[in-house]
Each structure stands twice: as structure tokens, then as C-alpha cells.
mmCIF file of C-alpha atoms and ligand atoms in Angstrom:
data_model
loop_
_atom_site.group_PDB
_atom_site.id
_atom_site.type_symbol
_atom_site.label_atom_id
_atom_site.label_comp_id
_atom_site.label_asym_id
_atom_site.label_seq_id
_atom_site.Cartn_x
_atom_site.Cartn_y
_atom_site.Cartn_z
ATOM 1 C CA UNK A 266 0.356 -20.196 -17.884
ATOM 2 C CA UNK A 267 1.461 -16.645 -17.137
ATOM 3 C CA UNK A 268 0.074 -14.081 -14.717
ATOM 4 C CA UNK A 269 -3.421 -12.646 -14.529
ATOM 5 C CA UNK A 270 -3.416 -9.054 -15.776
ATOM 6 C CA UNK A 271 -5.930 -6.388 -14.901
ATOM 7 C CA UNK A 272 -6.103 -3.050 -16.713
ATOM 8 C CA UNK A 273 -7.979 -0.008 -15.469
ATOM 9 C CA UNK A 274 -8.529 2.708 -12.917
ATOM 10 C CA UNK A 275 -6.502 2.915 -9.722
ATOM 11 C CA UNK A 276 -8.106 5.289 -7.215
ATOM 12 C CA UNK A 277 -8.180 6.328 -3.600
ATOM 13 C CA UNK A 278 -11.580 6.161 -1.948
ATOM 14 C CA UNK A 279 -13.197 8.236 0.782
ATOM 15 C CA UNK A 280 -15.962 6.327 2.548
ATOM 16 C CA UNK A 281 -18.960 7.732 4.428
ATOM 17 C CA UNK A 282 -19.599 5.946 7.714
ATOM 18 C CA UNK A 283 -23.242 7.023 8.117
ATOM 19 C CA UNK A 284 -26.073 6.506 5.640
ATOM 20 C CA UNK A 285 -27.438 9.753 4.258
ATOM 21 C CA UNK A 286 -28.308 11.788 1.210
ATOM 22 C CA UNK A 287 -25.571 14.383 1.306
ATOM 23 C CA UNK A 288 -22.080 14.897 2.633
ATOM 24 C CA UNK A 289 -23.178 16.451 5.908
ATOM 25 C CA UNK A 290 -25.344 13.518 6.984
ATOM 26 C CA UNK A 291 -22.698 11.020 5.941
ATOM 27 C CA UNK A 292 -20.055 12.256 8.385
ATOM 28 C CA UNK A 293 -17.635 11.165 9.613
ATOM 29 C CA UNK A 294 -15.772 10.266 6.456
ATOM 30 C CA UNK A 295 -12.846 7.850 6.490
ATOM 31 C CA UNK A 296 -10.016 7.205 4.091
ATOM 32 C CA UNK A 297 -8.392 7.619 1.698
ATOM 33 C CA UNK A 298 -8.203 3.885 1.070
ATOM 34 C CA UNK A 299 -6.546 2.211 -1.926
ATOM 35 C CA UNK A 300 -9.287 1.493 -4.447
ATOM 36 C CA UNK A 301 -10.564 1.279 -8.017
ATOM 37 C CA UNK A 302 -12.449 -1.889 -8.988
ATOM 38 C CA UNK A 303 -9.601 -3.266 -11.177
ATOM 39 C CA UNK A 304 -7.075 -2.601 -8.393
ATOM 40 C CA UNK A 305 -9.265 -4.295 -5.770
ATOM 41 C CA UNK A 306 -9.717 -7.308 -8.046
ATOM 42 C CA UNK A 307 -6.007 -7.742 -8.737
ATOM 43 C CA UNK A 308 -5.098 -7.146 -5.090
ATOM 44 C CA UNK A 309 -7.299 -10.072 -4.081
ATOM 45 C CA UNK A 310 -5.740 -12.203 -6.855
ATOM 46 C CA UNK A 311 -2.273 -11.541 -5.476
ATOM 47 C CA UNK A 312 -3.273 -11.835 -1.844
ATOM 48 C CA UNK A 313 -4.784 -15.296 -2.291
ATOM 49 C CA UNK A 314 -1.588 -16.479 -3.955
ATOM 50 C CA UNK A 315 -2.065 -16.067 -7.696
ATOM 51 C CA UNK A 316 0.439 -14.536 -10.091
ATOM 52 C CA UNK A 317 -1.020 -11.088 -10.708
ATOM 53 C CA UNK A 318 -0.032 -7.848 -12.424
ATOM 54 C CA UNK A 319 -1.726 -4.451 -12.755
ATOM 55 C CA UNK A 320 -1.699 -1.997 -15.639
ATOM 56 C CA UNK A 321 -2.831 1.569 -14.965
ATOM 57 C CA UNK A 322 -1.543 4.888 -13.684
ATOM 58 C CA UNK A 323 -1.307 6.908 -10.489
ATOM 59 C CA UNK A 324 -0.051 10.420 -9.817
ATOM 60 C CA UNK A 325 3.320 11.205 -8.317
ATOM 61 C CA UNK A 326 1.725 11.706 -4.903
ATOM 62 C CA UNK A 327 0.960 9.978 -1.593
ATOM 63 C CA UNK A 328 -2.364 8.639 -2.894
ATOM 64 C CA UNK A 329 -0.545 6.851 -5.683
ATOM 65 C CA UNK A 330 2.011 5.502 -3.246
ATOM 66 C CA UNK A 331 -0.722 4.143 -0.959
ATOM 67 C CA UNK A 332 -1.967 2.025 -3.859
ATOM 68 C CA UNK A 333 1.432 0.855 -5.007
ATOM 69 C CA UNK A 334 2.468 -0.070 -1.451
ATOM 70 C CA UNK A 335 -0.684 -2.143 -0.967
ATOM 71 C CA UNK A 336 -0.377 -3.984 -4.262
ATOM 72 C CA UNK A 337 3.304 -4.724 -3.653
ATOM 73 C CA UNK A 338 2.514 -5.976 -0.123
ATOM 74 C CA UNK A 339 -0.033 -8.373 -1.609
ATOM 75 C CA UNK A 340 2.321 -9.770 -4.230
ATOM 76 C CA UNK A 341 1.037 -7.903 -7.291
ATOM 77 C CA UNK A 342 3.531 -6.988 -10.015
ATOM 78 C CA UNK A 343 3.295 -3.182 -10.327
ATOM 79 C CA UNK A 344 5.761 -2.768 -13.210
ATOM 80 C CA UNK A 345 2.832 -1.848 -15.504
ATOM 81 C CA UNK A 346 1.659 1.042 -13.285
ATOM 82 C CA UNK A 347 2.818 4.351 -14.732
ATOM 83 C CA UNK A 348 3.509 7.305 -12.456
ATOM 84 C CA UNK A 349 2.088 10.429 -14.068
ATOM 85 C CA UNK A 350 4.142 13.517 -13.231
ATOM 86 C CA UNK A 351 1.403 15.966 -14.267
ATOM 87 C CA UNK A 352 -1.906 14.583 -13.030
ATOM 88 C CA UNK A 353 -2.960 13.469 -9.523
ATOM 89 C CA UNK A 354 -4.134 10.000 -8.539
ATOM 90 C CA UNK A 355 -7.851 9.501 -9.262
ATOM 91 C CA UNK A 356 -10.384 9.363 -6.462
ATOM 92 C CA UNK A 357 -13.841 8.153 -5.522
ATOM 93 C CA UNK A 358 -16.258 9.013 -2.739
ATOM 94 C CA UNK A 359 -18.925 6.528 -1.698
ATOM 95 C CA UNK A 360 -21.888 6.996 0.570
ATOM 96 C CA UNK A 361 -24.797 4.730 1.399
ATOM 97 C CA UNK A 362 -28.498 5.517 1.515
ATOM 98 C CA UNK A 363 -30.857 4.216 4.212
ATOM 99 C CA UNK A 364 -32.179 1.552 1.770
ATOM 100 C CA UNK A 365 -28.644 0.157 1.301
ATOM 101 C CA UNK A 366 -28.154 1.582 -2.207
ATOM 102 C CA UNK A 367 -25.132 3.795 -2.722
ATOM 103 C CA UNK A 368 -23.892 6.801 -4.632
ATOM 104 C CA UNK A 369 -20.386 7.385 -5.936
ATOM 105 C CA UNK A 370 -18.607 10.566 -6.864
ATOM 106 C CA UNK A 371 -15.763 9.667 -9.220
ATOM 107 C CA UNK A 372 -12.792 11.759 -10.234
ATOM 108 C CA UNK A 373 -11.262 9.632 -12.983
ATOM 109 C CA UNK A 374 -11.377 11.608 -16.230
ATOM 110 C CA UNK A 375 -9.156 14.455 -15.058
ATOM 111 C CA UNK A 376 -6.740 12.277 -13.134
ATOM 112 C CA UNK A 377 -3.780 10.004 -13.784
ATOM 113 C CA UNK A 378 -6.202 7.042 -13.685
ATOM 114 C CA UNK A 379 -7.472 7.912 -17.183
ATOM 115 C CA UNK A 380 -4.126 8.793 -18.692
ATOM 116 C CA UNK A 381 -2.143 5.728 -19.528
ATOM 117 C CA UNK A 382 -1.160 3.894 -22.655
ATOM 118 C CA UNK A 383 1.190 1.428 -24.246
ATOM 119 C CA UNK A 384 4.695 1.450 -22.736
ATOM 120 C CA UNK A 385 7.621 -1.006 -22.840
ATOM 121 C CA UNK A 386 6.616 -2.205 -19.356
ATOM 122 C CA UNK A 387 3.067 -2.902 -20.565
ATOM 123 C CA UNK A 388 4.437 -4.710 -23.625
ATOM 124 C CA UNK A 389 6.596 -6.921 -21.380
ATOM 125 C CA UNK A 390 3.564 -7.908 -19.316
ATOM 126 C CA UNK A 391 1.423 -8.486 -22.419
ATOM 127 C CA UNK A 392 4.128 -10.804 -23.746
ATOM 128 C CA UNK A 393 3.790 -13.200 -20.803
ATOM 129 C CA UNK A 394 0.236 -12.858 -19.419
ATOM 130 C CA UNK A 395 -1.984 -15.936 -19.406
ATOM 131 C CA UNK A 396 -5.242 -14.223 -18.513
ATOM 132 C CA UNK A 397 -6.791 -10.763 -18.780
ATOM 133 C CA UNK A 398 -9.545 -9.470 -16.503
ATOM 134 C CA UNK A 399 -11.535 -6.390 -17.491
ATOM 135 C CA UNK A 400 -13.925 -4.335 -15.384
ATOM 136 C CA UNK A 401 -16.672 -2.498 -17.291
ATOM 137 C CA UNK A 402 -15.819 0.639 -15.325
ATOM 138 C CA UNK A 403 -12.503 0.859 -17.226
ATOM 139 C CA UNK A 404 -14.162 0.937 -20.639
ATOM 140 C CA UNK A 405 -14.914 4.630 -20.678
ATOM 141 C CA UNK A 406 -11.183 5.371 -20.366
ATOM 142 C CA UNK A 407 -10.010 5.699 -23.976
ATOM 143 C CA UNK A 408 -6.304 5.065 -23.264
ATOM 144 C CA UNK A 409 -7.210 1.942 -21.323
ATOM 145 C CA UNK A 410 -9.277 0.638 -24.213
ATOM 146 C CA UNK A 411 -6.332 0.669 -26.633
ATOM 147 C CA UNK A 412 -4.208 -1.207 -24.087
ATOM 148 C CA UNK A 413 -6.988 -3.712 -23.380
ATOM 149 C CA UNK A 414 -7.395 -4.494 -27.092
ATOM 150 C CA UNK A 415 -3.707 -5.012 -27.704
ATOM 151 C CA UNK A 416 -3.134 -7.073 -24.565
ATOM 152 C CA UNK A 417 -6.198 -9.200 -25.265
ATOM 153 C CA UNK A 418 -5.010 -9.955 -28.813
ATOM 154 C CA UNK A 419 -1.676 -11.206 -27.477
ATOM 155 C CA UNK A 420 -3.182 -13.191 -24.601
ATOM 156 C CA UNK A 421 -5.727 -14.880 -26.868
ATOM 157 C CA UNK A 422 -3.086 -15.641 -29.523
ATOM 158 C CA UNK A 423 -1.200 -17.613 -26.862
ATOM 159 C CA UNK A 424 -4.310 -19.575 -25.859
ATOM 160 C CA UNK A 425 -4.961 -17.394 -22.783
ATOM 161 C CA UNK A 426 -8.356 -16.365 -21.479
ATOM 162 C CA UNK A 427 -10.508 -13.316 -20.679
ATOM 163 C CA UNK A 428 -12.842 -12.635 -17.768
ATOM 164 C CA UNK A 429 -15.228 -9.698 -17.687
ATOM 165 C CA UNK A 430 -17.100 -8.083 -14.802
ATOM 166 C CA UNK A 431 -19.659 -5.601 -16.201
ATOM 167 C CA UNK A 432 -19.330 -3.514 -12.997
ATOM 168 C CA UNK A 433 -21.922 -1.028 -14.252
ATOM 169 C CA UNK A 434 -21.780 2.288 -12.392
ATOM 170 C CA UNK A 435 -24.558 4.739 -13.074
ATOM 171 C CA UNK A 436 -22.110 7.574 -12.377
ATOM 172 C CA UNK A 437 -19.685 6.561 -15.160
ATOM 173 C CA UNK A 438 -20.058 7.297 -18.866
ATOM 174 C CA UNK A 439 -22.302 4.890 -20.674
ATOM 175 C CA UNK A 440 -22.046 6.456 -24.119
ATOM 176 C CA UNK A 441 -22.448 4.532 -27.377
ATOM 177 C CA UNK A 442 -18.724 3.897 -27.725
ATOM 178 C CA UNK A 443 -18.387 2.473 -24.205
ATOM 179 C CA UNK A 444 -21.379 0.264 -24.845
ATOM 180 C CA UNK A 445 -19.918 -1.030 -28.098
ATOM 181 C CA UNK A 446 -16.646 -1.807 -26.375
ATOM 182 C CA UNK A 447 -18.492 -3.707 -23.648
ATOM 183 C CA UNK A 448 -20.602 -5.772 -26.053
ATOM 184 C CA UNK A 449 -17.550 -6.623 -28.142
ATOM 185 C CA UNK A 450 -15.756 -7.861 -25.013
ATOM 186 C CA UNK A 451 -18.763 -9.980 -24.029
ATOM 187 C CA UNK A 452 -18.199 -11.844 -27.299
ATOM 188 C CA UNK A 453 -14.534 -12.437 -26.396
ATOM 189 C CA UNK A 454 -15.024 -13.477 -22.758
ATOM 190 C CA UNK A 455 -14.472 -16.974 -21.372
ATOM 191 C CA UNK A 456 -15.798 -16.106 -17.895
ATOM 192 C CA UNK A 457 -18.452 -13.493 -17.112
ATOM 193 C CA UNK A 458 -18.994 -12.232 -13.550
ATOM 194 C CA UNK A 459 -22.217 -10.192 -13.519
ATOM 195 C CA UNK A 460 -24.375 -9.173 -10.580
ATOM 196 C CA UNK A 461 -28.098 -8.335 -10.568
ATOM 197 C CA UNK A 462 -29.382 -6.810 -13.784
ATOM 198 C CA UNK A 463 -25.939 -7.012 -15.429
ATOM 199 C CA UNK A 464 -26.626 -10.573 -16.624
ATOM 200 C CA UNK A 465 -29.600 -9.619 -18.778
ATOM 201 C CA UNK A 466 -27.936 -6.368 -19.785
ATOM 202 C CA UNK A 467 -24.858 -8.200 -21.103
ATOM 203 C CA UNK A 468 -27.041 -10.662 -23.001
ATOM 204 C CA UNK A 469 -29.445 -8.026 -24.317
ATOM 205 C CA UNK A 470 -32.241 -10.462 -23.486
ATOM 206 C CA UNK A 471 -34.838 -10.468 -20.697
ATOM 207 C CA UNK A 472 -35.107 -13.411 -18.289
ATOM 208 C CA UNK A 473 -32.294 -15.319 -16.595
ATOM 209 C CA UNK A 474 -32.606 -18.505 -18.627
ATOM 210 C CA UNK A 475 -32.797 -16.737 -21.983
ATOM 211 C CA UNK A 476 -29.902 -14.469 -21.027
ATOM 212 C CA UNK A 477 -27.719 -17.440 -20.089
ATOM 213 C CA UNK A 478 -28.550 -19.224 -23.354
ATOM 214 C CA UNK A 479 -27.736 -16.113 -25.391
ATOM 215 C CA UNK A 480 -24.391 -15.661 -23.640
ATOM 216 C CA UNK A 481 -23.365 -19.311 -24.029
ATOM 217 C CA UNK A 482 -24.271 -19.031 -27.719
ATOM 218 C CA UNK A 483 -21.712 -16.223 -27.952
ATOM 219 C CA UNK A 484 -18.949 -18.534 -26.701
ATOM 220 C CA UNK A 485 -18.788 -17.792 -22.964
ATOM 221 C CA UNK A 486 -17.902 -20.963 -21.044
ATOM 222 C CA UNK A 487 -18.614 -19.985 -17.456
ATOM 223 C CA UNK A 488 -20.998 -17.422 -15.949
ATOM 224 C CA UNK A 489 -20.882 -16.635 -12.256
ATOM 225 C CA UNK A 490 -23.812 -14.603 -11.011
ATOM 226 C CA UNK A 491 -23.073 -12.684 -7.801
ATOM 227 C CA UNK A 492 -26.134 -12.338 -5.614
ATOM 228 C CA UNK A 493 -24.913 -10.322 -2.629
ATOM 229 C CA UNK A 494 -26.305 -11.734 0.606
ATOM 230 C CA UNK A 495 -27.894 -14.589 -1.367
ATOM 231 C CA UNK A 496 -24.476 -15.961 -2.405
ATOM 232 C CA UNK A 497 -23.512 -16.857 -5.952
ATOM 233 C CA UNK A 498 -24.345 -19.278 -8.761
ATOM 234 C CA UNK A 499 -22.098 -20.689 -11.449
ATOM 235 C CA UNK A 500 -23.585 -21.708 -14.794
ATOM 236 C CA UNK A 501 -21.442 -23.771 -17.140
ATOM 237 C CA UNK A 502 -21.873 -24.032 -20.891
ATOM 238 C CA UNK A 503 -22.419 -27.811 -20.546
ATOM 239 C CA UNK A 504 -25.671 -27.068 -18.670
ATOM 240 C CA UNK A 505 -24.435 -27.571 -15.099
ATOM 241 C CA UNK A 506 -25.432 -25.139 -12.360
ATOM 242 C CA UNK A 507 -23.660 -24.884 -9.000
ATOM 243 C CA UNK A 508 -25.062 -22.688 -6.219
ATOM 244 C CA UNK A 509 -23.136 -21.421 -3.221
ATOM 245 C CA UNK A 510 -24.636 -19.818 -0.115
ATOM 246 C CA UNK A 511 -23.160 -16.643 1.313
ATOM 247 C CA UNK A 512 -21.622 -16.375 4.767
ATOM 248 C CA UNK A 513 -23.413 -14.678 7.653
ATOM 249 C CA UNK A 514 -21.527 -11.477 8.448
ATOM 250 C CA UNK A 515 -22.144 -8.023 9.817
ATOM 251 C CA UNK A 516 -21.618 -6.123 6.550
ATOM 252 C CA UNK A 517 -20.511 -2.561 7.276
ATOM 253 C CA UNK A 518 -19.169 -1.644 3.832
ATOM 254 C CA UNK A 519 -20.134 -3.918 0.909
ATOM 255 C CA UNK A 520 -18.224 -1.889 -1.714
ATOM 256 C CA UNK A 521 -15.507 -4.065 -3.211
ATOM 257 C CA UNK A 522 -17.186 -7.348 -2.254
ATOM 258 C CA UNK A 523 -17.819 -8.187 -5.898
ATOM 259 C CA UNK A 524 -14.235 -7.367 -6.869
ATOM 260 C CA UNK A 525 -12.809 -9.526 -4.061
ATOM 261 C CA UNK A 526 -15.228 -12.301 -4.989
ATOM 262 C CA UNK A 527 -14.041 -12.137 -8.586
ATOM 263 C CA UNK A 528 -10.331 -12.022 -7.724
ATOM 264 C CA UNK A 529 -10.604 -15.018 -5.416
ATOM 265 C CA UNK A 530 -12.872 -17.032 -7.752
ATOM 266 C CA UNK A 531 -10.757 -16.455 -10.852
ATOM 267 C CA UNK A 532 -7.490 -17.205 -9.073
ATOM 268 C CA UNK A 533 -8.821 -20.431 -7.597
ATOM 269 C CA UNK A 534 -10.045 -21.531 -11.031
ATOM 270 C CA UNK A 535 -6.711 -20.640 -12.649
ATOM 271 C CA UNK A 536 -4.954 -22.668 -9.964
ATOM 272 C CA UNK A 537 -7.072 -25.652 -10.982
ATOM 273 C CA UNK A 538 -9.658 -25.700 -8.182
ATOM 274 C CA UNK A 539 -13.139 -26.997 -9.022
ATOM 275 C CA UNK A 540 -16.065 -24.584 -9.299
ATOM 276 C CA UNK A 541 -17.491 -25.571 -5.882
ATOM 277 C CA UNK A 542 -14.308 -24.693 -4.053
ATOM 278 C CA UNK A 543 -13.702 -21.507 -6.091
ATOM 279 C CA UNK A 544 -17.238 -20.351 -5.257
ATOM 280 C CA UNK A 545 -16.598 -20.948 -1.574
ATOM 281 C CA UNK A 546 -13.431 -18.843 -1.630
ATOM 282 C CA UNK A 547 -15.183 -16.179 -3.720
ATOM 283 C CA UNK A 548 -18.096 -15.919 -1.294
ATOM 284 C CA UNK A 549 -15.701 -15.870 1.652
ATOM 285 C CA UNK A 550 -13.572 -13.135 0.073
ATOM 286 C CA UNK A 551 -16.647 -10.993 -0.688
ATOM 287 C CA UNK A 552 -18.208 -11.461 2.739
ATOM 288 C CA UNK A 553 -14.956 -10.891 4.613
ATOM 289 C CA UNK A 554 -14.295 -7.706 2.665
ATOM 290 C CA UNK A 555 -17.770 -6.403 3.547
ATOM 291 C CA UNK A 556 -16.979 -6.672 7.265
ATOM 292 C CA UNK A 557 -14.276 -4.000 7.100
ATOM 293 C CA UNK A 558 -14.622 -0.380 6.053
ATOM 294 C CA UNK A 559 -12.636 0.490 2.939
ATOM 295 C CA UNK A 560 -13.039 -1.156 -0.475
ATOM 296 C CA UNK A 561 -10.087 -3.570 -0.329
ATOM 297 C CA UNK A 562 -9.283 -3.663 3.373
ATOM 298 C CA UNK A 563 -10.797 -7.122 3.799
ATOM 299 C CA UNK A 564 -9.116 -8.855 0.856
ATOM 300 C CA UNK A 565 -7.931 -12.134 2.333
ATOM 301 C CA UNK A 566 -4.864 -14.338 2.105
ATOM 302 C CA UNK A 567 -5.423 -18.061 1.561
ATOM 303 C CA UNK A 568 -4.897 -18.630 5.303
ATOM 304 C CA UNK A 569 -7.260 -15.817 6.297
ATOM 305 C CA UNK A 570 -9.966 -17.123 3.975
ATOM 306 C CA UNK A 571 -9.484 -20.704 5.203
ATOM 307 C CA UNK A 572 -9.903 -19.466 8.784
ATOM 308 C CA UNK A 573 -12.945 -17.396 7.764
ATOM 309 C CA UNK A 574 -14.566 -20.402 6.044
ATOM 310 C CA UNK A 575 -13.867 -22.646 9.045
ATOM 311 C CA UNK A 576 -15.380 -20.254 11.572
ATOM 312 C CA UNK A 577 -18.224 -18.479 9.740
ATOM 313 C CA UNK A 578 -21.750 -19.761 9.399
ATOM 314 C CA UNK A 579 -23.233 -20.152 5.934
ATOM 315 C CA UNK A 580 -26.617 -18.591 5.243
ATOM 316 C CA UNK A 581 -29.408 -21.159 4.917
ATOM 317 C CA UNK A 582 -30.640 -21.279 1.311
HETATM 318 P P1 ATP B 726 -19.652 -4.539 -5.730
HETATM 319 O O1 ATP B 726 -20.050 -3.928 -7.031
HETATM 320 O O2 ATP B 726 -20.091 -3.761 -4.539
HETATM 321 O O3 ATP B 726 -18.197 -4.861 -5.632
HETATM 322 P P2 ATP B 726 -21.184 -6.850 -6.690
HETATM 323 O O4 ATP B 726 -22.578 -6.388 -6.882
HETATM 324 O O5 ATP B 726 -20.334 -7.052 -7.883
HETATM 325 O O6 ATP B 726 -20.435 -5.921 -5.601
HETATM 326 P P3 ATP B 726 -22.050 -8.712 -4.636
HETATM 327 O O7 ATP B 726 -23.018 -9.731 -5.114
HETATM 328 O O8 ATP B 726 -22.550 -7.564 -3.847
HETATM 329 O O9 ATP B 726 -21.174 -8.232 -5.893
HETATM 330 O O10 ATP B 726 -20.939 -9.428 -3.730
HETATM 331 C C1 ATP B 726 -20.135 -10.483 -4.215
HETATM 332 C C2 ATP B 726 -20.178 -11.652 -3.260
HETATM 333 O O11 ATP B 726 -19.717 -11.234 -1.967
HETATM 334 C C3 ATP B 726 -21.561 -12.249 -3.060
HETATM 335 O O12 ATP B 726 -21.813 -13.255 -4.021
HETATM 336 C C4 ATP B 726 -21.477 -12.791 -1.635
HETATM 337 O O13 ATP B 726 -20.934 -14.086 -1.646
HETATM 338 C C5 ATP B 726 -20.491 -11.832 -0.951
HETATM 339 N N1 ATP B 726 -21.250 -10.780 -0.234
HETATM 340 C C6 ATP B 726 -21.513 -9.522 -0.651
HETATM 341 N N2 ATP B 726 -22.266 -8.857 0.263
HETATM 342 C C7 ATP B 726 -22.473 -9.721 1.284
HETATM 343 C C8 ATP B 726 -23.179 -9.651 2.538
HETATM 344 N N3 ATP B 726 -23.832 -8.548 2.917
HETATM 345 N N4 ATP B 726 -23.185 -10.756 3.329
HETATM 346 C C9 ATP B 726 -22.526 -11.884 2.964
HETATM 347 N N5 ATP B 726 -21.858 -12.010 1.796
HETATM 348 C C10 ATP B 726 -21.827 -10.950 0.964
#
């Protein structure tokens, strides 16, 4: 059916190892790690054995190379990643607070990550992709938006599908235009992967049940709600609901868990696995990734996730 494409920011990430309010308390810092929610997602797609390709841009620098090397290692087609000769690879800094919440500092706007557009390489990928995945964090990048729209039109014309992870980040632009783009995509999506308040936000309706009904009325077929330590739930437009418990792990760095969950879940579904099994792999991918510092360091191969599932206890529901 053609590869899964993901379009958006490719970053390096610096990670604080101690919880704290400012830089000083958060020391020591570690990284830079390959990152960017779309890049983490597609890396997990490739690593678990799906056909996957990334569209975005990095600078002509070591940080860009770190990302390209990782994606290539994990089987992702990087022909759609432009190398910007003038701007550096984008970056992010994440630190955790004592209550488990986190703060990001992003450097996307003035980096290569925000400066890409339609190229012959992108056109070649658009011509054969079977699925597009979009992260909400990419929607404030205007160049990305043009590419997303054109790729989506081609994918849909061929009978392909769209998945959308709202991935709301309070630190990224949420202006009217970004919001409009997001709501338009909600109406195009086949699979929605929200977490927490993103479900009701995407529906524009309060209450889980009402939000689900509103989203199904807009044509979405499958909604997978990520619940962190509480696992995940899949709601299907035919009324079925399938719950999956999470795995018991010592989570040291939960950033990227949702992206790994999504990459594993989507790939399993595209490979024809039933929801129950895709949820299991998604939860395993998210939990495993949370056990290692760095946003995509724990993305698992099929064998690694099978071993993780066989040896890790599930949380009692
Ligand atoms: P992020 O934005 O940080 O990438 P998210 O909010 O989109 O994450 P989460 O619900 O945090 O997504 O994580 C996705 C999945 O990963 C969960 O459904 C769960 O299965 C697994 N997971 C995440 N955190 C943990 C944890 N602390 N323990 C066990 N499993 C976890």
C-alpha cells in the first residue's frame, strides 16, 4: 500500500536529568539526542518493521547527521530530508518538574526544521505513500503545512489514510491559523491519537463520550486515547471499545513515549494486526522508551518489543 510518511520537525534534544525549575537545578544535562516528535514517530515505525519515510530538514551539521544516521539505521527512507546549507538543525531542551510535568524550550522557527518545502524528492515520496501521519507540533511551520496539504491530497486520492496526533505543546504557537489547520485535519483523519485533554480539544466538546461521538460524526474511524501509566483505549466508529493496560516500568524519561506508542500502533495496524495486538505493541513501545533517557532511545525493534512484552508485568486495571 506504500510507505507511511511523516512530515515535520527534526530536532536534537538536550535532556535534564534532575527535576527542577531552572537550568541550574536540572543539571547534569545529557544529549544531544535525535528528536522531534515526527522523527521519533517515524523512527519507531521503521524500527518495528514498517515501510517508513520522513520529510523535513536538518542543517549541514553534526546534529543533522545524528538524526539522519539514526533514521537510516532504523530503516527509514531519508530521501525527503533536505539538508539546509544556511540554517542549523533545530533543537529542544526538556526538563521535568517535581510534580512530573515538564517544560520545553524549542528552537524551531529560526532553524532548518522550519525551512523546508516541495522538492522533487518530496514529490517522489508523495507519489507512492500509502499513509500520512501528522503531529500537531508541525502545524505552526508554514512550509510544512503546504507540503502536508499536497501530500495528503495525493495520498487520499489513491485511497490512502491519515493519522493525526494533536501533540499539543504549550510552548509552540497556537495562533488562529495553526488552530484552523489542526481542525481541518481532524476532519480528514482516519485515526486520531490524542492524550489527556487533547480528545475534547480536538472535538470542541466537553466530556469523553460526547467528544468521541462528535469525532466519529466527522468521519474518524478509530480513536486511540493514550493514558500514560494507565495504558490506552481504542474506540472504533462501530461502537467497540478495547482497553489495554500499561506495563510496569521505572520511567526515567517519558518524553517520546506517545510518539513511540503511535509509531508502533499505526505500523501494526497497517501490517494488518488487530487492535488488541497493536495496542499491546503500542503500550510496550511507549513504556520501553520511557525507561531510557533520550526521546527516541528506547524505540524498539519487533524482537525487542516481543521480549519486553514477554518479560514485563502489566499494570492491574
Ligand atoms: P508524549 O507527549 O510525552 O510523547 P503522550 O502524552 O502522547 O506522550 P503517553 O500517554 O504519555 O502519551 O504515553 C503513551 C503510552 O506509553 C501510554 O499509553 C502507555 O502505554 C506508555 N507509557 C507512557 N508512560 C508510561 C509509564 N510511566 N509507565 C508505563 N507506560 C507508559
